[in-house]
Amino acid sequence: MTPAPDLHTTRQRLLAGLSSPAAEIGRAIACASSPACAHAFLQTDFEGARVQAAAADPARQPLAGLAVSVKDLFDVAGQVSRAGSAVLDDAAPARADALAVARLRAAGGALIGRTNMSEFAYSGVGVNPHYGTPANATATDVPRVPGGSSSGAAVSVATGAACVGLGSDTGGSIRIPAALQGIVGFKSTQRLVPLDGTVPLSFTLDTVCAMTRSVRDAITVHEILAARRVTRSRAPLSQYRLAVVPQVMFDGIDATVARAFERTLQILRDAGARIEERPLPALGELAGLQASGGFAAAESYAWHRHLLAEHAGQYDPRVLSRIQRGATISAADYIDLLQARRDWIARVERALAGFDAVLSPTVPIVAPALADVLPGPERDDTFFRINGLLLRNPSVVNMLDGCALSLPCHAPDELPVGLMVWRGAMRDDVVLNIAQLFENLLRPQQQ
């Protein structure tokens, strides 16, 4: 599949008069209507997108005339936010746009449709038994998992149906599908983008963010969503001190990811990057901290408990089992978890003092075959094993209250592999600037 141009390239064509908003939205609609986008959208609004594109001003609005997809858990005025579930079919339509949606619309984005997702965002695999599962847009051998929970959002960006895929990230739901489909996913520090108008999974961990086709696009979209300017840096790569953490992040790594990661480190070192191995034993504590289900189980159960009383039979059983774990978490357990997280963050920050960012594989495996994880009790063990592997690395950053960007680092003859650049809270600009330098070095090897 030939990569679609990023929004910066498209915007330059618009400003030069080489294209028009109508033509660009027409191309996006054609992609969204293609077999590659099967099950990617739960609802489309092509006519509304055309109207929005016609009214956009490329000279004034950074997203003017460009297609934006919206994950099904965001409110869009007049539409029902089902969060990929049949449970909310009868919910009232939203009265107003979620704040993130409103900001993208104000920047000229044309809302092309609502994208599919793991039910209630509770999976890193991306399977949806209610509405079907979109296949990974980059796989050509066998249908492969799209990654979740923002599955349809990733497919929309990877196929060219959208320049921006608005989604959420609670334990990797932006970075996992970005890594598995060869695009860019940026998870900002949670507090920078308001959660207003979203169906929650975990109030503590949920982050509003997006997928794009380049790091420079990720910077632009983050500036829109967070209503802030990213501080750009011209510092050379050699000025940054980078860490690779040996614990946990490489457990269960497959040969393709290991090869791509080691090759990437060599490319970066050859360009002057200072990369050091830094032990971080605290990473080994995370599984124990979340053994009872963690924040996602406790907080999702609090939100769903009244719906469960009447609609439990309508939930995806794999999602239901994880939500119900929250019923056994006491208030005292929850308070202990909050304190343990604060202590864990403080220890990780001390261990990483002096480093500008940490590098790791976004996920330790390439996209598995979709057939291995489709709904069915005979595949549940495989599903949960793969789900755990996909969530493990990116969820570290959510627990850290940090920020991270996944960018492609594979060769043309390899399945997509993501390089994750990450750090603690409010280091977003440093992570983005480093990732931009990396992309400039890595993009030639993917062509």
Short mmCIF file of C-alpha atoms in Angstrom, two decimals:
data_model
loop_
_atom_site.label_atom_id
_atom_site.label_comp_id
_atom_site.label_asym_id
_atom_site.label_seq_id
_atom_site.Cartn_x
_atom_site.Cartn_y
_atom_site.Cartn_z
CA MET A 1 0.00 0.00 0.00
CA THR A 2 1.43 3.38 -1.01
CA PRO A 3 1.46 5.71 2.02
CA ALA A 4 -0.93 8.63 1.77
CA PRO A 5 0.62 12.11 2.01
CA ASP A 6 0.63 13.70 5.44
CA LEU A 7 -1.50 16.72 6.26
CA HIS A 8 1.45 19.13 5.87
CA THR A 9 2.08 17.96 2.31
CA THR A 10 -1.61 18.15 1.49
CA ARG A 11 -1.91 21.61 3.01
CA GLN A 12 1.02 22.85 0.91
CA ARG A 13 -0.76 21.59 -2.21
CA LEU A 14 -3.91 23.43 -1.14
CA LEU A 15 -2.08 26.70 -0.50
CA ALA A 16 -0.26 26.40 -3.84
CA GLY A 17 -3.54 25.90 -5.68
CA LEU A 18 -2.55 22.40 -6.78
CA SER A 19 -5.60 20.90 -5.11
CA SER A 20 -8.82 21.99 -3.45
CA PRO A 21 -10.65 21.09 -0.23
CA ALA A 22 -13.38 19.49 -2.36
CA ALA A 23 -10.84 17.31 -4.16
CA GLU A 24 -9.09 16.28 -0.94
CA ILE A 25 -12.31 15.37 0.85
CA GLY A 26 -13.39 13.47 -2.24
CA ARG A 27 -10.21 11.36 -2.09
CA ALA A 28 -10.77 10.70 1.61
CA ILE A 29 -14.37 9.60 0.98
CA ALA A 30 -13.20 7.23 -1.76
CA CYS A 31 -10.72 5.67 0.67
CA ALA A 32 -13.33 5.43 3.43
CA SER A 33 -15.65 3.65 0.99
CA SER A 34 -13.03 1.13 -0.12
CA PRO A 35 -12.75 -2.51 1.04
CA ALA A 36 -9.63 -1.57 3.03
CA CYS A 37 -11.89 0.38 5.40
CA ALA A 38 -14.43 -2.41 5.93
CA HIS A 39 -15.68 -2.16 9.54
CA ALA A 40 -13.43 0.84 10.19
CA PHE A 41 -16.37 3.26 10.46
CA LEU A 42 -19.51 2.77 12.52
CA GLN A 43 -21.11 5.85 11.03
CA THR A 44 -20.11 8.15 8.18
CA ASP A 45 -21.18 11.67 7.25
CA PHE A 46 -19.76 12.22 3.80
CA GLU A 47 -22.17 14.99 2.89
CA GLY A 48 -21.48 16.83 6.14
CA ALA A 49 -17.73 16.47 5.49
CA ARG A 50 -18.16 17.99 2.03
CA VAL A 51 -20.07 20.94 3.50
CA GLN A 52 -17.41 21.51 6.17
CA ALA A 53 -14.62 21.27 3.58
CA ALA A 54 -16.34 23.80 1.31
CA ALA A 55 -16.56 26.29 4.18
CA ALA A 56 -12.95 25.87 5.30
CA ASP A 57 -10.22 28.45 4.75
CA PRO A 58 -6.80 26.90 3.98
CA ALA A 59 -5.04 30.22 4.55
CA ARG A 60 -6.37 30.49 8.10
CA GLN A 61 -7.15 26.98 9.35
CA PRO A 62 -4.44 24.29 9.65
CA LEU A 63 -6.88 21.43 8.95
CA ALA A 64 -8.95 23.23 6.33
CA GLY A 65 -10.72 20.75 4.09
CA LEU A 66 -8.90 17.74 5.56
CA ALA A 67 -10.74 14.65 6.76
CA VAL A 68 -10.81 13.88 10.47
CA SER A 69 -12.16 10.64 11.92
CA VAL A 70 -13.62 10.52 15.43
CA LYS A 71 -13.45 7.49 17.72
CA ASP A 72 -16.91 6.35 18.74
CA LEU A 73 -16.51 7.42 22.37
CA PHE A 74 -16.43 11.17 21.59
CA ASP A 75 -19.57 13.29 21.58
CA VAL A 76 -20.50 14.85 18.25
CA ALA A 77 -23.58 17.06 18.37
CA GLY A 78 -26.65 15.16 17.19
CA GLN A 79 -24.95 11.74 17.24
CA VAL A 80 -25.07 8.88 19.75
CA SER A 81 -21.77 8.03 21.46
CA ARG A 82 -21.93 4.22 21.71
CA ALA A 83 -18.27 3.57 22.55
CA GLY A 84 -18.31 0.56 20.24
CA SER A 85 -21.08 -1.11 22.26
CA ALA A 86 -24.68 -2.16 21.71
CA VAL A 87 -25.43 -1.26 25.33
CA LEU A 88 -25.71 2.47 24.55
CA ASP A 89 -27.88 2.11 21.42
CA ASP A 90 -30.76 3.90 23.13
CA ALA A 91 -28.66 6.72 24.59
CA ALA A 92 -29.71 10.26 23.74
CA PRO A 93 -27.76 12.00 20.97
CA ALA A 94 -25.08 14.38 22.21
CA ARG A 95 -26.17 17.97 22.60
CA ALA A 96 -22.73 19.39 21.85
CA ASP A 97 -19.34 18.35 20.51
CA ALA A 98 -16.72 17.05 22.90
CA LEU A 99 -14.15 19.79 23.45
CA ALA A 100 -11.52 17.90 21.44
CA VAL A 101 -13.95 17.53 18.54
CA ALA A 102 -14.88 21.19 18.73
CA ARG A 103 -11.22 22.19 18.56
CA LEU A 104 -10.56 20.04 15.50
CA ARG A 105 -13.69 21.40 13.82
CA ALA A 106 -12.64 24.99 14.58
CA ALA A 107 -9.27 24.25 12.95
CA GLY A 108 -11.12 23.36 9.74
CA GLY A 109 -11.25 19.58 10.11
CA ALA A 110 -14.04 17.90 8.16
CA LEU A 111 -15.57 15.14 10.29
CA ILE A 112 -15.85 12.18 7.95
CA GLY A 113 -17.23 9.64 10.42
CA ARG A 114 -17.16 7.77 13.71
CA THR A 115 -14.61 4.97 13.92
CA ASN A 116 -14.87 1.46 15.30
CA MET A 117 -13.15 0.51 18.53
CA SER A 118 -12.83 -2.17 21.18
CA GLU A 119 -16.03 -2.07 23.22
CA PHE A 120 -15.72 0.67 25.84
CA ALA A 121 -12.01 0.97 24.89
CA TYR A 122 -11.17 -2.10 26.99
CA SER A 123 -8.64 -3.94 24.78
CA GLY A 124 -5.35 -3.41 23.00
CA VAL A 125 -6.26 -5.89 20.26
CA GLY A 126 -9.13 -4.01 18.56
CA VAL A 127 -11.67 -6.83 18.18
CA ASN A 128 -15.36 -5.83 18.25
CA PRO A 129 -18.00 -8.61 18.30
CA HIS A 130 -20.91 -6.19 17.83
CA TYR A 131 -19.88 -4.32 14.70
CA GLY A 132 -17.14 -6.46 13.18
CA THR A 133 -13.39 -5.89 13.36
CA PRO A 134 -11.44 -3.83 10.80
CA ALA A 135 -8.39 -5.65 9.48
CA ASN A 136 -4.94 -4.12 9.76
CA ALA A 137 -4.59 -1.83 6.74
CA THR A 138 -0.94 -2.73 6.10
CA ALA A 139 -1.14 -6.53 6.13
CA THR A 140 -1.07 -8.24 2.73
CA ASP A 141 -0.42 -11.89 3.66
CA VAL A 142 -3.26 -12.72 6.04
CA PRO A 143 -5.80 -10.49 7.83
CA ARG A 144 -4.09 -9.19 10.97
CA VAL A 145 -5.27 -7.44 14.12
CA PRO A 146 -5.60 -3.66 13.81
CA GLY A 147 -4.59 -2.91 17.40
CA GLY A 148 -6.89 -1.23 19.86
CA SER A 149 -8.74 0.21 21.27
CA SER A 150 -8.61 2.90 18.55
CA SER A 151 -8.76 0.31 15.78
CA GLY A 152 -10.89 2.09 13.19
CA ALA A 153 -9.08 5.37 13.79
CA ALA A 154 -5.77 3.75 12.83
CA VAL A 155 -7.23 2.14 9.72
CA SER A 156 -8.74 5.48 8.67
CA VAL A 157 -5.33 7.18 8.85
CA ALA A 158 -3.34 4.31 7.34
CA THR A 159 -5.66 4.02 4.32
CA GLY A 160 -5.91 7.74 3.58
CA ALA A 161 -9.53 8.05 4.71
CA ALA A 162 -8.47 10.63 7.32
CA CYS A 163 -5.45 12.83 7.93
CA VAL A 164 -6.19 12.77 11.66
CA GLY A 165 -7.66 9.92 13.67
CA LEU A 166 -8.95 11.27 16.98
CA GLY A 167 -8.79 8.65 19.69
CA SER A 168 -7.98 7.97 23.31
CA ASP A 169 -5.12 6.23 25.13
CA THR A 170 -5.63 4.57 28.52
CA GLY A 171 -2.96 1.88 28.30
CA GLY A 172 -1.74 2.29 24.74
CA SER A 173 -4.92 2.64 22.68
CA ILE A 174 -3.34 5.20 20.34
CA ARG A 175 0.22 3.89 20.25
CA ILE A 176 -0.60 0.17 19.82
CA PRO A 177 -2.63 0.52 16.59
CA ALA A 178 -0.17 3.16 15.34
CA ALA A 179 2.73 0.75 15.83
CA LEU A 180 0.93 -2.20 14.23
CA GLN A 181 -0.14 -0.16 11.19
CA GLY A 182 2.99 1.88 10.52
CA ILE A 183 1.73 5.35 11.43
CA VAL A 184 2.40 7.88 14.22
CA GLY A 185 0.56 7.96 17.53
CA PHE A 186 1.24 10.59 20.19
CA LYS A 187 -0.01 10.25 23.77
CA SER A 188 0.35 13.59 25.50
CA THR A 189 0.50 14.19 29.23
CA GLN A 190 -3.06 13.50 30.31
CA ARG A 191 -3.84 16.89 31.84
CA LEU A 192 -3.06 18.81 28.63
CA VAL A 193 -6.23 17.85 26.73
CA PRO A 194 -9.65 17.97 28.43
CA LEU A 195 -11.70 14.77 28.64
CA ASP A 196 -15.01 16.64 28.39
CA GLY A 197 -17.58 14.85 26.23
CA THR A 198 -16.02 11.38 26.22
CA VAL A 199 -17.25 7.99 27.41
CA PRO A 200 -14.66 7.05 30.05
CA LEU A 201 -12.71 3.89 30.69
CA SER A 202 -10.46 5.18 33.48
CA PHE A 203 -10.72 8.75 34.76
CA THR A 204 -7.17 8.44 36.06
CA LEU A 205 -5.51 7.15 32.90
CA ASP A 206 -7.65 8.19 29.89
CA THR A 207 -5.86 10.60 27.54
CA VAL A 208 -7.37 12.36 24.51
CA CYS A 209 -4.92 12.27 21.59
CA ALA A 210 -4.62 11.32 17.93
CA MET A 211 -2.91 9.34 15.19
CA THR A 212 -1.35 10.97 12.13
CA ARG A 213 0.99 10.07 9.25
CA SER A 214 4.03 11.99 10.46
CA VAL A 215 5.57 13.49 13.58
CA ARG A 216 5.19 17.02 12.24
CA ASP A 217 1.48 16.31 11.85
CA ALA A 218 1.38 14.99 15.42
CA ILE A 219 2.84 18.27 16.64
CA THR A 220 0.24 20.31 14.75
CA VAL A 221 -2.66 18.18 15.96
CA HIS A 222 -1.44 18.22 19.56
CA GLU A 223 -1.26 22.01 19.42
CA ILE A 224 -4.90 22.07 18.29
CA LEU A 225 -6.14 19.56 20.87
CA ALA A 226 -4.21 21.09 23.78
CA ALA A 227 -4.68 24.71 22.70
CA ARG A 228 -0.99 25.37 23.25
CA ARG A 229 2.18 25.88 21.25
CA VAL A 230 4.92 23.28 21.25
CA THR A 231 8.31 24.80 21.96
CA ARG A 232 10.47 23.81 19.00
CA SER A 233 14.16 23.10 19.39
CA ARG A 234 17.03 23.14 16.92
CA ALA A 235 19.28 21.17 19.25
CA PRO A 236 21.22 18.42 17.47
CA LEU A 237 20.58 14.78 18.28
CA SER A 238 23.88 14.57 20.14
CA GLN A 239 22.64 17.04 22.73
CA TYR A 240 20.01 14.62 24.06
CA ARG A 241 20.72 11.87 26.57
CA LEU A 242 18.64 8.79 25.81
CA ALA A 243 18.02 5.63 27.82
CA VAL A 244 17.15 2.05 26.94
CA VAL A 245 15.64 0.12 29.85
CA PRO A 246 16.46 -3.61 29.85
CA GLN A 247 13.73 -4.70 32.28
CA VAL A 248 10.30 -5.90 31.09
CA MET A 249 10.15 -4.02 27.77
CA PHE A 250 11.93 -6.76 25.80
CA ASP A 251 10.31 -9.82 27.38
CA GLY A 252 8.63 -11.96 24.71
CA ILE A 253 9.97 -9.83 21.85
CA ASP A 254 9.67 -11.40 18.41
CA ALA A 255 12.43 -11.57 15.83
CA THR A 256 11.05 -8.83 13.55
CA VAL A 257 10.68 -6.30 16.36
CA ALA A 258 14.09 -7.16 17.85
CA ARG A 259 15.79 -6.77 14.47
CA ALA A 260 14.06 -3.46 13.69
CA PHE A 261 14.79 -2.03 17.14
CA GLU A 262 18.49 -2.93 17.11
CA ARG A 263 18.87 -1.62 13.57
CA THR A 264 17.16 1.62 14.61
CA LEU A 265 19.46 2.12 17.60
CA GLN A 266 22.46 1.71 15.29
CA ILE A 267 21.08 4.27 12.82
CA LEU A 268 20.56 6.73 15.67
CA ARG A 269 24.01 6.09 17.17
CA ASP A 270 25.62 6.57 13.76
CA ALA A 271 23.87 9.95 13.60
CA GLY A 272 25.34 11.01 16.95
CA ALA A 273 22.71 9.88 19.45
CA ARG A 274 23.94 9.19 22.99
CA ILE A 275 22.07 6.05 24.05
CA GLU A 276 22.77 4.34 27.37
CA GLU A 277 21.32 1.28 29.02
CA ARG A 278 19.64 2.28 32.28
CA PRO A 279 18.38 -0.34 34.75
CA LEU A 280 14.85 0.39 35.96
CA PRO A 281 13.79 -2.45 38.27
CA ALA A 282 10.62 -0.55 39.25
CA LEU A 283 9.09 -1.65 35.95
CA GLY A 284 8.91 -5.17 37.33
CA GLU A 285 6.50 -3.96 40.03
CA LEU A 286 3.72 -2.87 37.70
CA ALA A 287 2.13 -6.29 37.24
CA GLY A 288 1.78 -6.64 41.01
CA LEU A 289 0.41 -3.12 41.43
CA GLN A 290 -2.37 -3.86 38.95
CA ALA A 291 -2.99 -7.50 39.85
CA SER A 292 -6.54 -6.81 41.00
CA GLY A 293 -7.43 -4.99 37.77
CA GLY A 294 -5.97 -1.60 38.55
CA PHE A 295 -7.54 1.77 37.82
CA ALA A 296 -9.30 0.59 34.67
CA ALA A 297 -11.25 -2.14 36.51
CA ALA A 298 -12.14 0.01 39.52
CA GLU A 299 -13.15 3.11 37.60
CA SER A 300 -14.92 1.36 34.74
CA TYR A 301 -16.99 -0.65 37.22
CA ALA A 302 -17.99 2.55 39.01
CA TRP A 303 -19.24 3.99 35.69
CA HIS A 304 -20.87 0.78 34.38
CA ARG A 305 -22.39 -0.74 37.52
CA HIS A 306 -25.90 0.59 36.91
CA LEU A 307 -25.84 -0.46 33.24
CA LEU A 308 -24.61 -3.92 34.22
CA ALA A 309 -27.65 -4.50 36.39
CA GLU A 310 -29.86 -4.46 33.29
CA HIS A 311 -27.61 -5.01 30.28
CA ALA A 312 -24.78 -7.33 31.34
CA GLY A 313 -25.80 -9.86 28.69
CA GLN A 314 -25.21 -7.32 25.90
CA TYR A 315 -21.53 -6.75 26.74
CA ASP A 316 -18.62 -8.44 25.01
CA PRO A 317 -17.85 -11.23 27.53
CA ARG A 318 -14.14 -10.42 27.37
CA VAL A 319 -14.85 -6.82 28.31
CA LEU A 320 -17.47 -7.73 30.89
CA SER A 321 -15.09 -9.99 32.81
CA ARG A 322 -12.56 -7.19 33.20
CA ILE A 323 -15.10 -4.58 34.23
CA GLN A 324 -16.57 -6.93 36.84
CA ARG A 325 -13.18 -7.31 38.50
CA GLY A 326 -13.72 -3.78 39.77
CA ALA A 327 -16.60 -4.95 41.96
CA THR A 328 -14.14 -6.60 44.36
CA ILE A 329 -11.84 -3.58 44.70
CA SER A 330 -12.62 -1.83 47.99
CA ALA A 331 -12.28 1.87 48.68
CA ALA A 332 -9.26 1.07 50.84
CA ASP A 333 -7.68 -0.93 48.00
CA TYR A 334 -8.26 1.95 45.61
CA ILE A 335 -6.68 4.48 47.98
CA ASP A 336 -3.71 2.16 48.43
CA LEU A 337 -3.35 1.97 44.64
CA LEU A 338 -3.35 5.77 44.35
CA GLN A 339 -0.59 6.04 46.95
CA ALA A 340 1.41 3.19 45.43
CA ARG A 341 1.26 4.88 42.05
CA ARG A 342 2.52 8.19 43.46
CA ASP A 343 5.41 6.41 45.14
CA TRP A 344 6.19 4.42 41.97
CA ILE A 345 6.21 7.55 39.80
CA ALA A 346 8.60 9.29 42.19
CA ARG A 347 11.03 6.36 42.13
CA VAL A 348 10.94 6.07 38.33
CA GLU A 349 11.53 9.79 37.94
CA ARG A 350 14.55 9.64 40.26
CA ALA A 351 15.96 6.71 38.30
CA LEU A 352 15.57 8.56 34.99
CA ALA A 353 16.95 11.88 36.21
CA GLY A 354 19.32 13.33 33.65
CA PHE A 355 17.79 11.50 30.70
CA ASP A 356 15.75 13.39 28.13
CA ALA A 357 13.79 10.36 26.91
CA VAL A 358 13.60 6.57 27.00
CA LEU A 359 13.50 4.37 23.89
CA SER A 360 11.71 1.04 23.66
CA PRO A 361 9.67 -1.04 21.23
CA THR A 362 6.12 0.29 21.34
CA VAL A 363 4.92 -3.31 21.44
CA PRO A 364 7.11 -6.46 21.47
CA ILE A 365 5.34 -8.27 18.61
CA VAL A 366 4.12 -7.54 15.09
CA ALA A 367 0.39 -7.72 14.42
CA PRO A 368 -0.87 -11.28 15.00
CA ALA A 369 -3.32 -13.01 12.67
CA LEU A 370 -6.86 -11.78 13.21
CA ALA A 371 -8.28 -15.30 13.08
CA ASP A 372 -6.41 -16.19 16.28
CA VAL A 373 -8.29 -13.65 18.43
CA LEU A 374 -11.81 -13.40 17.00
CA PRO A 375 -14.69 -13.90 19.46
CA GLY A 376 -15.06 -17.42 20.79
CA PRO A 377 -14.21 -19.10 24.11
CA GLU A 378 -11.78 -21.44 22.36
CA ARG A 379 -9.64 -18.40 21.51
CA ASP A 380 -9.93 -16.52 24.81
CA ASP A 381 -6.57 -17.69 26.17
CA THR A 382 -4.80 -16.52 23.02
CA PHE A 383 -6.70 -13.25 23.04
CA PHE A 384 -5.76 -12.39 26.62
CA ARG A 385 -2.12 -13.41 26.12
CA ILE A 386 -1.81 -11.17 23.04
CA ASN A 387 -3.75 -8.37 24.73
CA GLY A 388 -1.34 -8.45 27.66
CA LEU A 389 1.70 -8.31 25.39
CA LEU A 390 0.33 -5.41 23.37
CA LEU A 391 -0.58 -3.35 26.44
CA ARG A 392 2.50 -4.04 28.54
CA ASN A 393 5.00 -1.50 27.19
CA PRO A 394 2.74 1.46 26.42
CA SER A 395 0.82 1.12 29.71
CA VAL A 396 4.04 1.92 31.58
CA VAL A 397 3.73 5.50 30.32
CA ASN A 398 0.09 5.83 31.42
CA MET A 399 0.96 4.68 34.93
CA LEU A 400 3.86 7.15 34.90
CA ASP A 401 1.43 9.96 33.98
CA GLY A 402 3.83 10.54 31.13
CA CYS A 403 3.92 11.23 27.41
CA ALA A 404 5.05 9.07 24.50
CA LEU A 405 5.15 8.93 20.74
CA SER A 406 5.24 5.83 18.57
CA LEU A 407 6.77 6.19 15.12
CA PRO A 408 7.50 3.57 12.46
CA CYS A 409 10.98 2.01 12.45
CA HIS A 410 10.56 -1.01 10.16
CA ALA A 411 12.03 -1.66 6.72
CA PRO A 412 9.83 -1.91 3.59
CA ASP A 413 9.94 -5.72 3.59
CA GLU A 414 8.92 -6.00 7.27
CA LEU A 415 5.59 -5.85 9.03
CA PRO A 416 5.16 -2.53 10.87
CA VAL A 417 7.18 -1.99 14.03
CA GLY A 418 6.89 1.02 16.32
CA LEU A 419 9.67 2.84 18.18
CA MET A 420 8.35 4.44 21.37
CA VAL A 421 9.97 7.63 22.64
CA TRP A 422 8.74 8.34 26.16
CA ARG A 423 9.25 10.26 29.38
CA GLY A 424 7.36 11.51 32.43
CA ALA A 425 4.72 14.20 32.76
CA MET A 426 5.04 17.52 30.93
CA ARG A 427 8.07 16.50 28.85
CA ASP A 428 5.86 16.51 25.76
CA ASP A 429 7.85 19.08 23.82
CA VAL A 430 11.15 17.29 24.36
CA VAL A 431 9.62 13.97 23.26
CA LEU A 432 8.13 15.58 20.15
CA ASN A 433 11.37 17.31 19.19
CA ILE A 434 13.40 14.12 19.62
CA ALA A 435 10.82 12.12 17.63
CA GLN A 436 11.02 14.66 14.81
CA LEU A 437 14.77 14.18 14.61
CA PHE A 438 14.31 10.41 14.63
CA GLU A 439 11.74 10.49 11.86
CA ASN A 440 14.06 12.48 9.61
CA LEU A 441 16.65 9.71 10.02
CA LEU A 442 14.34 6.71 9.82
CA ARG A 443 11.96 7.65 7.05
CA PRO A 444 14.47 6.99 4.21
CA GLN A 445 14.85 3.34 5.28
CA GLN A 446 11.09 2.82 4.90
CA GLN A 447 10.98 3.98 1.29
#
